[in-house]
Amino acid sequence: MIVDLAEWAEDKFSELCSRAGVTRNKSVQDRTGWDYLVEFPPTVVRDAPGDLQPVDAAAHVQVKSKRTGRASVPVKLSNALRFAKNPLPCFVVLFLGTQGGEPVRIFAKHFWEREIREALKRAREAHAQGREDLHKLTLTLSFDAQDEHSEDLLKWMEAAVTSHGDRYVEVKGAFGRTLGFEEGAVHGSIRFNIADLGALVDHQIGLAAIAPPINITIRERRFGINSSRPLFEGVPSVVRMQSLPHPCRVRVRGGERDDIWLDGKLFAPALPNLPLEFRKLRVIADFLEIMITGQNAGHITLYLDPDAHRSLTGLRAFVDVLKIGDQGPLQIQISCNGRSLPSFSANLPIEQDAEMIRRVSDAITGLEKASVGALLPELTLSLSEISQAWNSIVAFNDLVTSSGMSGTFTLDRDILPEVSQATSIYFYDYVDVGAWTFMAVVRRQILALETEGPRASFKLGAPRVIESIVRQGRGEDHLADLRKLYASACKIEGDGVLEFNDGDYRALTSGTARHAPLLLSRERDSRR
């Protein structure tokens, strides 16, 4: 039988420290929960200067004793909180007797993540109950078999203290800052007049810049328990609480045409359990704004800003949607997060000009052909820029997109007989649109060519763009590179290429051609 087990336990702990060479300093005034401050000797680093040598690792220890029973002890909640927030390592050591005597088993807990969580949660629960006398509340620590350290107490404690090296304080501090906030630290609630529900929905999906009057309460929350005093409560003069957009895809079905896909952003109200008549979705997909109501009715707004810049792909989608809209209602389907919303149909809210749509589409086609393979994400144009360059684009498209071509020409001298043996002809040209120049080398197959003196008749096949350049700037500044591409294309084909005015299509069509037709061959080309 040990008469004073509490005194015996402290003496035993002091003895164990002495045997292990661990410095221990007993608390004179036991007001903050620890009985001993222990210091473990550092590991000396050989050949390292003194300023780089590690220092003693210190820890606070509370020594508990129990005469018999289960391996568990109560700890004042105020002391448990101090241990949780203390940057130093903290331990609770229990000396558990056997019917008040020996053998005495030794259990120990390192106040770490689990213990810190329990202390912080118990304190938050006390706050919810209006309790501020934390020194009168307790937290029970229970020990199991893995917590028994009758043979290795000091060795185990030292390992726990040094397990994180210089980062111990950082790691323990992170527990205090984050535990219990897994679902966020700040939560709130709103109250509003039911008559303003529709206006609030419109605000959340971006149709109104400012929300209607709303009473807002914001509280700090930990372990799912709110603080009693709100961080804010009242009616702000200005409220903006719009929903974050979700990426989505908009599919415009084209009937006999290919479907058109647009990247969009979907805005949905963040209010739960909305009545059906207040449910709305808003989708912004480039030039389309789509509104969907709870009855799955859709409405489309078309943005026709002529100065808006788009990629060629975006301009093509814009024109193709107009084409589909000219034939009847658009069939719309929206996909978001792997799910497709029900399809609906809606008419474009504008009068269509079919001829103008066709002309713009043809203009874009020429620019597309002259930019195949050009990976230029910064390449954007506006409808205004296309309109300003309209005549030049039409002339350029004659080179790159027109179908078969036939005609006659007469020179001021006889045409060389060998010209009639030609099988293909190459031309080059460029067009400036906005800040960009589109350049192309085109090949046409010669389907028929008959000459008689200075007069010739010909028939050419459809054009094929052989080489292209897309650059910022003016075409005349890049003509040297374009002509090199033209010469290289002619050389690669070799025999049978008919060269007319050095391939300058612009000079040919403007009537300023300077040179007679010339049949190129590999032998002749090598001497040029």
Short mmCIF file of C-alpha atoms in Angstrom, two decimals:
data_model
loop_
_atom_site.label_atom_id
_atom_site.label_comp_id
_atom_site.label_asym_id
_atom_site.label_seq_id
_atom_site.Cartn_x
_atom_site.Cartn_y
_atom_site.Cartn_z
CA MET A 1 0.00 0.00 0.00
CA ILE A 2 1.30 3.46 -0.95
CA VAL A 3 -0.12 5.97 1.51
CA ASP A 4 0.45 9.16 -0.52
CA LEU A 5 0.31 7.98 -4.12
CA ALA A 6 0.25 11.53 -5.54
CA GLU A 7 3.56 12.42 -3.82
CA TRP A 8 4.99 9.02 -4.72
CA ALA A 9 4.08 9.54 -8.39
CA GLU A 10 5.87 12.90 -8.58
CA ASP A 11 8.94 11.46 -6.85
CA LYS A 12 8.89 8.51 -9.26
CA PHE A 13 8.67 10.82 -12.27
CA SER A 14 11.59 12.87 -10.90
CA GLU A 15 13.60 9.68 -10.43
CA LEU A 16 12.93 8.56 -14.01
CA CYS A 17 14.12 11.95 -15.29
CA SER A 18 17.34 11.64 -13.27
CA ARG A 19 18.06 8.19 -14.63
CA ALA A 20 17.48 9.38 -18.21
CA GLY A 21 19.61 12.50 -17.80
CA VAL A 22 16.62 14.77 -18.39
CA THR A 23 16.45 18.13 -16.60
CA ARG A 24 13.19 18.67 -14.71
CA ASN A 25 11.96 21.80 -13.03
CA LYS A 26 8.96 21.49 -10.73
CA SER A 27 6.24 24.12 -10.88
CA VAL A 28 6.18 26.30 -7.76
CA GLN A 29 2.71 27.72 -8.39
CA ASP A 30 0.54 25.12 -10.10
CA ARG A 31 -1.93 27.49 -11.75
CA THR A 32 -1.61 26.67 -15.42
CA GLY A 33 -1.87 22.89 -15.40
CA TRP A 34 1.72 21.69 -15.64
CA ASP A 35 3.72 20.13 -12.80
CA TYR A 36 7.13 19.85 -14.49
CA LEU A 37 9.06 21.60 -17.22
CA VAL A 38 11.43 19.00 -18.60
CA GLU A 39 14.33 19.61 -20.98
CA PHE A 40 15.80 16.86 -23.12
CA PRO A 41 19.51 17.21 -23.93
CA PRO A 42 20.17 18.01 -27.60
CA THR A 43 22.02 15.77 -30.01
CA VAL A 44 25.43 17.27 -30.62
CA VAL A 45 26.34 17.69 -34.29
CA ARG A 46 30.02 16.88 -34.74
CA ASP A 47 32.23 19.58 -36.26
CA ALA A 48 29.32 22.08 -36.37
CA PRO A 49 29.91 25.55 -34.87
CA GLY A 50 28.12 26.42 -31.64
CA ASP A 51 25.74 28.84 -33.29
CA LEU A 52 24.37 25.99 -35.42
CA GLN A 53 24.09 23.40 -32.65
CA PRO A 54 20.51 22.49 -31.55
CA VAL A 55 19.25 23.53 -28.12
CA ASP A 56 17.42 21.56 -25.45
CA ALA A 57 13.89 20.41 -26.37
CA ALA A 58 11.48 21.45 -23.60
CA ALA A 59 8.03 20.11 -22.67
CA HIS A 60 5.35 20.66 -20.04
CA VAL A 61 4.18 17.62 -18.06
CA GLN A 62 1.16 17.17 -15.80
CA VAL A 63 1.56 14.22 -13.43
CA LYS A 64 -1.62 12.42 -12.38
CA SER A 65 -2.12 9.48 -10.04
CA LYS A 66 -4.96 7.05 -9.43
CA ARG A 67 -5.10 4.34 -6.81
CA THR A 68 -7.06 1.81 -8.87
CA GLY A 69 -9.67 1.40 -11.61
CA ARG A 70 -9.69 2.26 -15.28
CA ALA A 71 -6.86 4.14 -16.95
CA SER A 72 -8.63 7.46 -17.27
CA VAL A 73 -8.39 10.82 -15.53
CA PRO A 74 -10.29 14.12 -15.62
CA VAL A 75 -8.40 17.25 -16.67
CA LYS A 76 -9.70 20.73 -16.05
CA LEU A 77 -10.97 22.15 -19.34
CA SER A 78 -9.08 25.38 -18.70
CA ASN A 79 -5.81 23.42 -18.42
CA ALA A 80 -6.64 21.28 -21.46
CA LEU A 81 -7.12 24.46 -23.51
CA ARG A 82 -3.77 25.78 -22.29
CA PHE A 83 -2.13 22.54 -23.40
CA ALA A 84 -3.91 22.78 -26.77
CA LYS A 85 -2.71 26.34 -27.38
CA ASN A 86 0.74 26.09 -25.78
CA PRO A 87 3.34 25.98 -28.57
CA LEU A 88 5.55 23.69 -26.43
CA PRO A 89 4.93 19.93 -26.29
CA CYS A 90 2.56 18.98 -23.46
CA PHE A 91 2.04 15.59 -21.81
CA VAL A 92 -0.30 14.07 -19.23
CA VAL A 93 1.31 11.19 -17.30
CA LEU A 94 -0.85 8.84 -15.20
CA PHE A 95 0.57 6.59 -12.47
CA LEU A 96 -2.10 3.90 -11.96
CA GLY A 97 -1.75 1.81 -8.81
CA THR A 98 -2.99 -1.68 -8.10
CA GLN A 99 -5.46 -1.48 -5.25
CA GLY A 100 -3.60 1.60 -3.98
CA GLY A 101 -0.18 -0.02 -4.13
CA GLU A 102 2.39 -1.55 -6.42
CA PRO A 103 2.83 -2.56 -9.11
CA VAL A 104 2.18 0.93 -10.48
CA ARG A 105 1.65 1.17 -14.23
CA ILE A 106 2.58 4.32 -16.13
CA PHE A 107 0.41 5.72 -18.91
CA ALA A 108 1.02 8.88 -20.91
CA LYS A 109 -0.70 11.04 -23.55
CA HIS A 110 1.02 13.47 -25.86
CA PHE A 111 -1.36 16.39 -26.23
CA TRP A 112 -1.55 16.23 -30.00
CA GLU A 113 -4.20 16.38 -32.76
CA ARG A 114 -6.86 14.19 -31.17
CA GLU A 115 -6.48 15.73 -27.73
CA ILE A 116 -6.32 19.27 -29.12
CA ARG A 117 -9.51 18.63 -31.12
CA GLU A 118 -11.35 17.32 -28.03
CA ALA A 119 -10.28 20.30 -25.93
CA LEU A 120 -11.27 22.89 -28.55
CA LYS A 121 -14.61 21.20 -29.23
CA ARG A 122 -15.45 20.88 -25.54
CA ALA A 123 -14.69 24.58 -25.08
CA ARG A 124 -16.95 25.52 -27.99
CA GLU A 125 -19.75 23.37 -26.52
CA ALA A 126 -19.33 25.17 -23.19
CA HIS A 127 -19.60 28.49 -25.01
CA ALA A 128 -22.90 27.39 -26.58
CA GLN A 129 -24.16 26.53 -23.08
CA GLY A 130 -23.17 29.95 -21.77
CA ARG A 131 -20.45 28.54 -19.53
CA GLU A 132 -17.41 30.71 -18.91
CA ASP A 133 -16.14 28.92 -15.77
CA LEU A 134 -13.96 26.50 -17.74
CA HIS A 135 -11.91 25.69 -14.61
CA LYS A 136 -15.04 23.99 -13.24
CA LEU A 137 -15.50 21.81 -16.33
CA THR A 138 -13.44 18.75 -17.14
CA LEU A 139 -12.22 16.79 -20.11
CA THR A 140 -11.72 13.06 -19.56
CA LEU A 141 -8.55 11.50 -20.97
CA SER A 142 -8.77 7.76 -21.49
CA PHE A 143 -5.68 5.62 -21.95
CA ASP A 144 -5.44 2.27 -23.70
CA ALA A 145 -2.76 -0.36 -24.07
CA GLN A 146 -0.71 1.62 -26.60
CA ASP A 147 -0.51 4.50 -24.13
CA GLU A 148 1.30 2.43 -21.49
CA HIS A 149 4.94 3.45 -21.08
CA SER A 150 5.97 1.78 -17.82
CA GLU A 151 9.35 0.87 -19.30
CA ASP A 152 10.09 3.66 -21.80
CA LEU A 153 8.38 6.84 -20.60
CA LEU A 154 11.19 9.37 -21.09
CA LYS A 155 12.48 7.74 -24.26
CA TRP A 156 8.97 7.84 -25.77
CA MET A 157 8.44 11.46 -24.70
CA GLU A 158 11.72 12.54 -26.29
CA ALA A 159 10.78 10.83 -29.56
CA ALA A 160 7.43 12.65 -29.59
CA VAL A 161 9.08 16.00 -28.88
CA THR A 162 11.68 15.65 -31.64
CA SER A 163 9.45 13.92 -34.23
CA HIS A 164 8.84 17.13 -36.20
CA GLY A 165 12.22 18.74 -35.63
CA ASP A 166 12.20 22.52 -35.96
CA ARG A 167 8.63 22.40 -37.35
CA TYR A 168 6.99 21.19 -34.13
CA VAL A 169 5.58 24.61 -33.16
CA GLU A 170 4.37 25.20 -36.74
CA VAL A 171 2.58 21.85 -36.95
CA LYS A 172 0.95 22.15 -33.54
CA GLY A 173 -0.09 25.75 -34.23
CA ALA A 174 -1.78 24.64 -37.45
CA PHE A 175 -4.02 22.29 -35.44
CA GLY A 176 -5.18 25.18 -33.30
CA ARG A 177 -5.94 27.30 -36.35
CA THR A 178 -7.74 24.72 -38.49
CA LEU A 179 -9.37 22.01 -36.38
CA GLY A 180 -13.15 22.39 -36.34
CA PHE A 181 -13.15 24.73 -39.35
CA GLU A 182 -13.26 21.97 -41.97
CA GLU A 183 -16.60 23.29 -43.29
CA GLY A 184 -15.52 26.92 -43.17
CA ALA A 185 -15.02 29.40 -40.36
CA VAL A 186 -17.72 31.91 -41.26
CA HIS A 187 -21.37 31.11 -41.87
CA GLY A 188 -24.36 33.32 -42.32
CA SER A 189 -28.08 33.53 -42.83
CA ILE A 190 -30.27 35.99 -44.67
CA ARG A 191 -33.82 37.21 -44.17
CA PHE A 192 -35.81 39.13 -46.74
CA ASN A 193 -39.35 40.08 -47.66
CA ILE A 194 -41.00 37.29 -49.62
CA ALA A 195 -42.21 39.92 -52.08
CA ASP A 196 -38.53 40.49 -53.02
CA LEU A 197 -37.85 36.83 -53.83
CA GLY A 198 -38.01 37.33 -57.60
CA ALA A 199 -35.71 40.36 -57.41
CA LEU A 200 -33.22 38.39 -55.29
CA VAL A 201 -33.19 35.52 -57.81
CA ASP A 202 -32.56 38.01 -60.63
CA HIS A 203 -29.69 39.51 -58.66
CA GLN A 204 -28.10 36.16 -57.94
CA ILE A 205 -28.00 35.17 -61.62
CA GLY A 206 -26.64 38.56 -62.66
CA LEU A 207 -29.72 40.31 -64.01
CA ALA A 208 -29.65 42.99 -61.31
CA ALA A 209 -26.49 44.63 -59.97
CA ILE A 210 -27.73 45.14 -56.39
CA ALA A 211 -29.85 42.85 -54.22
CA PRO A 212 -33.11 44.00 -52.59
CA PRO A 213 -32.99 44.88 -48.86
CA ILE A 214 -31.71 41.87 -46.91
CA ASN A 215 -31.08 41.30 -43.21
CA ILE A 216 -27.76 39.47 -42.91
CA THR A 217 -26.33 37.64 -39.91
CA ILE A 218 -22.73 36.41 -40.09
CA ARG A 219 -21.23 34.26 -37.36
CA GLU A 220 -17.98 32.47 -36.73
CA ARG A 221 -18.61 28.70 -36.59
CA ARG A 222 -16.43 25.89 -35.25
CA PHE A 223 -17.31 22.21 -34.94
CA GLY A 224 -20.72 23.17 -36.30
CA ILE A 225 -21.37 25.46 -33.32
CA ASN A 226 -21.92 29.19 -33.88
CA SER A 227 -20.39 31.88 -31.71
CA SER A 228 -23.01 33.65 -29.61
CA ARG A 229 -21.97 37.13 -30.78
CA PRO A 230 -22.36 37.64 -34.54
CA LEU A 231 -19.57 39.17 -36.57
CA PHE A 232 -22.23 41.23 -38.32
CA GLU A 233 -25.98 41.56 -38.07
CA GLY A 234 -28.14 44.09 -39.87
CA VAL A 235 -29.29 45.44 -43.23
CA PRO A 236 -26.32 46.66 -45.32
CA SER A 237 -26.84 49.73 -47.50
CA VAL A 238 -25.59 47.76 -50.54
CA VAL A 239 -25.62 43.99 -50.97
CA ARG A 240 -24.07 41.93 -53.76
CA MET A 241 -24.41 38.18 -53.39
CA GLN A 242 -24.30 36.78 -56.90
CA SER A 243 -23.76 33.13 -57.68
CA LEU A 244 -20.47 31.87 -59.05
CA PRO A 245 -20.81 30.65 -62.65
CA HIS A 246 -20.48 26.99 -63.63
CA PRO A 247 -18.72 26.14 -66.90
CA CYS A 248 -21.14 24.61 -69.39
CA ARG A 249 -21.52 23.72 -73.05
CA VAL A 250 -24.31 25.03 -75.26
CA ARG A 251 -25.38 22.95 -78.23
CA VAL A 252 -27.31 24.60 -81.05
CA ARG A 253 -28.82 21.93 -83.25
CA GLY A 254 -28.50 22.73 -86.92
CA GLY A 255 -31.08 20.52 -88.60
CA GLU A 256 -29.37 19.60 -91.84
CA ARG A 257 -26.31 21.57 -90.74
CA ASP A 258 -23.68 20.42 -88.25
CA ASP A 259 -24.44 21.18 -84.61
CA ILE A 260 -22.73 24.24 -83.15
CA TRP A 261 -21.06 24.00 -79.74
CA LEU A 262 -20.34 27.05 -77.60
CA ASP A 263 -18.50 27.33 -74.29
CA GLY A 264 -20.62 29.12 -71.73
CA LYS A 265 -21.13 30.04 -68.10
CA LEU A 266 -24.23 28.94 -66.24
CA PHE A 267 -25.60 31.09 -63.40
CA ALA A 268 -28.09 29.52 -60.99
CA PRO A 269 -29.65 31.00 -57.82
CA ALA A 270 -28.15 29.71 -54.59
CA LEU A 271 -31.48 29.69 -52.77
CA PRO A 272 -32.77 26.22 -51.79
CA ASN A 273 -36.29 24.93 -52.38
CA LEU A 274 -37.36 27.73 -54.69
CA PRO A 275 -40.99 27.61 -55.86
CA LEU A 276 -41.19 26.51 -59.50
CA GLU A 277 -42.32 29.92 -60.73
CA PHE A 278 -39.16 31.56 -59.30
CA ARG A 279 -36.63 29.09 -60.69
CA LYS A 280 -34.36 30.54 -63.36
CA LEU A 281 -31.10 29.69 -65.07
CA ARG A 282 -29.02 32.15 -67.04
CA VAL A 283 -26.36 31.11 -69.55
CA ILE A 284 -23.85 33.41 -71.23
CA ALA A 285 -22.21 31.80 -74.26
CA ASP A 286 -20.28 34.41 -76.23
CA PHE A 287 -22.93 36.19 -78.32
CA LEU A 288 -25.90 34.32 -76.82
CA GLU A 289 -27.64 34.96 -73.52
CA ILE A 290 -30.13 32.23 -72.64
CA MET A 291 -32.78 32.39 -69.93
CA ILE A 292 -34.53 29.22 -68.79
CA THR A 293 -37.47 29.32 -66.37
CA GLY A 294 -38.88 26.66 -64.07
CA GLN A 295 -41.38 25.69 -66.75
CA ASN A 296 -38.41 24.91 -69.06
CA ALA A 297 -39.32 27.84 -71.28
CA GLY A 298 -36.35 29.44 -72.98
CA HIS A 299 -35.65 32.96 -74.17
CA ILE A 300 -32.62 34.04 -76.22
CA THR A 301 -30.89 37.41 -76.41
CA LEU A 302 -28.42 37.90 -79.26
CA TYR A 303 -25.54 40.33 -78.81
CA LEU A 304 -24.73 42.02 -82.11
CA ASP A 305 -21.86 44.30 -81.10
CA PRO A 306 -20.01 44.84 -84.40
CA ASP A 307 -16.85 45.90 -82.56
CA ALA A 308 -16.62 42.76 -80.42
CA HIS A 309 -13.50 40.74 -81.27
CA ARG A 310 -13.77 36.98 -81.78
CA SER A 311 -11.60 34.22 -83.11
CA LEU A 312 -12.37 32.92 -86.57
CA THR A 313 -13.96 29.91 -84.89
CA GLY A 314 -16.16 32.26 -82.87
CA LEU A 315 -17.10 34.30 -85.95
CA ARG A 316 -17.97 31.08 -87.80
CA ALA A 317 -20.19 29.94 -84.92
CA PHE A 318 -21.87 33.37 -84.85
CA VAL A 319 -22.68 33.28 -88.56
CA ASP A 320 -23.81 29.65 -88.51
CA VAL A 321 -26.21 30.35 -85.63
CA LEU A 322 -27.68 33.19 -87.68
CA LYS A 323 -28.08 30.82 -90.62
CA ILE A 324 -29.93 28.29 -88.48
CA GLY A 325 -32.07 31.05 -86.96
CA ASP A 326 -33.04 32.20 -90.45
CA GLN A 327 -34.59 28.77 -91.07
CA GLY A 328 -36.67 28.62 -87.88
CA PRO A 329 -36.40 28.29 -84.08
CA LEU A 330 -33.06 27.29 -82.57
CA GLN A 331 -32.97 23.94 -80.79
CA ILE A 332 -30.91 24.47 -77.63
CA GLN A 333 -29.41 21.97 -75.22
CA ILE A 334 -27.17 22.87 -72.26
CA SER A 335 -24.76 20.47 -70.53
CA CYS A 336 -23.13 21.17 -67.16
CA ASN A 337 -21.12 18.92 -64.83
CA GLY A 338 -21.78 15.88 -67.01
CA ARG A 339 -25.56 16.36 -67.04
CA SER A 340 -27.75 17.65 -69.85
CA LEU A 341 -30.72 19.92 -69.23
CA PRO A 342 -33.92 19.31 -71.20
CA SER A 343 -33.83 20.75 -74.72
CA PHE A 344 -35.98 23.69 -75.72
CA SER A 345 -36.56 25.81 -78.80
CA ALA A 346 -36.53 29.58 -79.18
CA ASN A 347 -36.49 32.11 -81.97
CA LEU A 348 -33.73 34.63 -82.51
CA PRO A 349 -35.07 38.06 -81.55
CA ILE A 350 -33.95 39.82 -84.76
CA GLU A 351 -34.99 40.14 -88.38
CA GLN A 352 -32.68 38.07 -90.54
CA ASP A 353 -30.99 39.29 -93.72
CA ALA A 354 -30.21 36.02 -95.48
CA GLU A 355 -28.12 37.64 -98.23
CA MET A 356 -25.97 39.57 -95.78
CA ILE A 357 -25.45 36.43 -93.67
CA ARG A 358 -24.32 34.53 -96.76
CA ARG A 359 -21.87 37.27 -97.75
CA VAL A 360 -20.32 37.46 -94.27
CA SER A 361 -20.07 33.66 -94.19
CA ASP A 362 -18.25 33.67 -97.53
CA ALA A 363 -15.85 36.33 -96.28
CA ILE A 364 -15.02 34.26 -93.19
CA THR A 365 -14.54 31.15 -95.35
CA GLY A 366 -11.73 32.82 -97.28
CA LEU A 367 -9.97 33.87 -94.09
CA GLU A 368 -10.38 30.35 -92.69
CA LYS A 369 -8.79 28.81 -95.76
CA ALA A 370 -5.85 31.21 -95.51
CA SER A 371 -5.24 30.42 -91.82
CA VAL A 372 -5.48 26.62 -91.68
CA GLY A 373 -2.82 25.36 -89.25
CA ALA A 374 -2.14 28.82 -87.79
CA LEU A 375 -2.03 28.41 -84.01
CA LEU A 376 -2.58 32.01 -83.02
CA PRO A 377 -4.84 32.32 -79.96
CA GLU A 378 -4.47 36.09 -80.11
CA LEU A 379 -5.94 36.21 -83.64
CA THR A 380 -9.29 37.95 -83.28
CA LEU A 381 -11.37 40.10 -85.63
CA SER A 382 -14.57 42.10 -85.40
CA LEU A 383 -17.44 42.36 -87.84
CA SER A 384 -16.58 46.07 -88.21
CA GLU A 385 -13.06 45.21 -89.32
CA ILE A 386 -14.41 42.70 -91.83
CA SER A 387 -16.82 45.33 -93.14
CA GLN A 388 -14.05 47.90 -93.52
CA ALA A 389 -11.94 45.43 -95.54
CA TRP A 390 -14.92 44.09 -97.47
CA ASN A 391 -13.80 44.84 -101.05
CA SER A 392 -10.31 43.51 -100.38
CA ILE A 393 -11.71 40.32 -98.84
CA VAL A 394 -13.97 39.74 -101.86
CA ALA A 395 -10.98 40.08 -104.19
CA PHE A 396 -8.89 37.77 -101.99
CA ASN A 397 -11.70 35.20 -101.87
CA ASP A 398 -11.72 35.08 -105.67
CA LEU A 399 -8.24 33.61 -105.32
CA VAL A 400 -8.78 31.14 -102.48
CA THR A 401 -12.45 30.09 -102.59
CA SER A 402 -13.97 30.60 -106.04
CA SER A 403 -14.87 27.50 -108.03
CA GLY A 404 -13.61 26.65 -111.50
CA MET A 405 -12.47 29.53 -113.66
CA SER A 406 -12.42 29.99 -117.45
CA GLY A 407 -11.73 32.81 -119.86
CA THR A 408 -9.53 34.19 -122.61
CA PHE A 409 -6.67 36.65 -122.80
CA THR A 410 -4.75 38.34 -125.59
CA LEU A 411 -1.15 39.52 -125.43
CA ASP A 412 0.73 41.98 -127.63
CA ARG A 413 2.81 39.15 -129.05
CA ASP A 414 2.47 35.48 -129.88
CA ILE A 415 2.32 33.03 -127.01
CA LEU A 416 5.07 30.43 -126.93
CA PRO A 417 3.77 27.03 -128.12
CA GLU A 418 5.16 25.22 -125.08
CA VAL A 419 2.74 27.10 -122.85
CA SER A 420 -0.08 24.81 -123.99
CA GLN A 421 1.67 21.91 -122.22
CA ALA A 422 1.10 23.47 -118.78
CA THR A 423 -0.81 21.40 -116.19
CA SER A 424 -1.11 23.84 -113.24
CA ILE A 425 -0.82 27.48 -112.35
CA TYR A 426 0.13 29.16 -109.05
CA PHE A 427 -0.84 32.58 -107.69
CA TYR A 428 -0.30 34.48 -104.47
CA ASP A 429 -2.08 37.38 -102.79
CA TYR A 430 -2.85 38.85 -99.39
CA VAL A 431 -5.61 40.76 -97.62
CA ASP A 432 -5.33 43.07 -94.61
CA VAL A 433 -8.13 42.81 -92.04
CA GLY A 434 -7.95 44.76 -88.80
CA ALA A 435 -4.48 44.37 -87.33
CA TRP A 436 -3.79 41.17 -89.30
CA THR A 437 -2.71 40.17 -92.78
CA PHE A 438 -3.76 36.88 -94.38
CA MET A 439 -1.48 35.61 -97.17
CA ALA A 440 -1.93 32.58 -99.42
CA VAL A 441 -0.27 30.69 -102.27
CA VAL A 442 -2.92 28.92 -104.38
CA ARG A 443 -2.64 26.16 -106.96
CA ARG A 444 -5.20 25.59 -109.72
CA GLN A 445 -5.16 22.67 -112.07
CA ILE A 446 -5.27 23.63 -115.74
CA LEU A 447 -8.13 21.62 -117.22
CA ALA A 448 -7.83 23.10 -120.72
CA LEU A 449 -5.48 25.58 -122.41
CA GLU A 450 -5.52 26.43 -126.11
CA THR A 451 -3.31 29.04 -127.74
CA GLU A 452 -3.42 30.68 -131.15
CA GLY A 453 -0.92 33.44 -131.80
CA PRO A 454 -1.29 36.07 -129.11
CA ARG A 455 -4.69 34.72 -128.00
CA ALA A 456 -5.40 31.93 -125.47
CA SER A 457 -8.44 30.36 -123.87
CA PHE A 458 -8.28 28.44 -120.61
CA LYS A 459 -10.27 26.51 -118.05
CA LEU A 460 -9.03 26.09 -114.47
CA GLY A 461 -10.07 23.79 -111.64
CA ALA A 462 -10.99 24.78 -108.09
CA PRO A 463 -8.29 26.50 -106.02
CA ARG A 464 -6.25 24.74 -103.36
CA VAL A 465 -4.31 26.72 -100.76
CA ILE A 466 -0.78 25.32 -100.78
CA GLU A 467 0.90 27.73 -98.36
CA SER A 468 -0.41 30.42 -96.01
CA ILE A 469 0.88 33.06 -93.63
CA VAL A 470 -1.06 34.92 -90.92
CA ARG A 471 0.76 37.74 -89.20
CA GLN A 472 0.13 41.01 -87.47
CA GLY A 473 0.83 44.03 -89.63
CA ARG A 474 0.35 44.90 -93.30
CA GLY A 475 0.76 42.44 -96.13
CA GLU A 476 3.10 44.67 -98.14
CA ASP A 477 5.60 44.42 -95.28
CA HIS A 478 5.71 40.62 -95.64
CA LEU A 479 5.62 40.24 -99.44
CA ALA A 480 9.19 39.00 -99.60
CA ASP A 481 8.31 35.97 -97.46
CA LEU A 482 5.14 35.33 -99.47
CA ARG A 483 7.05 35.37 -102.75
CA LYS A 484 9.59 32.91 -101.32
CA LEU A 485 6.74 30.53 -100.47
CA TYR A 486 5.36 30.94 -103.99
CA ALA A 487 8.73 30.19 -105.59
CA SER A 488 9.24 27.17 -103.33
CA ALA A 489 5.80 25.75 -104.19
CA CYS A 490 6.45 26.13 -107.93
CA LYS A 491 9.86 24.49 -107.59
CA ILE A 492 8.48 21.51 -105.66
CA GLU A 493 5.96 20.72 -108.43
CA GLY A 494 8.53 21.36 -111.15
CA ASP A 495 7.51 20.52 -114.76
CA GLY A 496 4.16 21.75 -116.02
CA VAL A 497 3.78 24.87 -113.85
CA LEU A 498 2.58 27.89 -115.79
CA GLU A 499 3.91 31.11 -114.34
CA PHE A 500 1.90 34.18 -115.20
CA ASN A 501 3.18 37.60 -114.10
CA ASP A 502 5.43 35.94 -111.49
CA GLY A 503 2.29 34.65 -109.72
CA ASP A 504 1.11 38.11 -108.65
CA TYR A 505 -2.66 37.61 -108.66
CA ARG A 506 -3.38 41.16 -107.59
CA ALA A 507 -1.45 42.62 -110.52
CA LEU A 508 -3.08 40.16 -112.89
CA THR A 509 -6.65 40.98 -111.86
CA SER A 510 -6.01 44.73 -111.71
CA GLY A 511 -4.73 44.81 -115.31
CA THR A 512 -1.16 45.70 -114.37
CA ALA A 513 0.39 42.38 -115.41
CA ARG A 514 3.87 42.87 -116.80
CA HIS A 515 5.05 39.48 -118.00
CA ALA A 516 3.83 36.94 -120.56
CA PRO A 517 3.00 33.38 -119.49
CA LEU A 518 6.06 31.19 -118.95
CA LEU A 519 6.15 27.40 -118.67
CA LEU A 520 8.43 26.39 -115.83
CA SER A 521 10.46 23.20 -115.75
CA ARG A 522 12.96 21.83 -113.27
CA GLU A 523 15.78 22.65 -115.68
CA ARG A 524 14.55 26.18 -116.38
CA ASP A 525 13.71 26.88 -112.77
CA SER A 526 17.23 25.94 -111.68
CA ARG A 527 18.64 28.68 -113.93
CA ARG A 528 16.33 31.44 -112.62
#
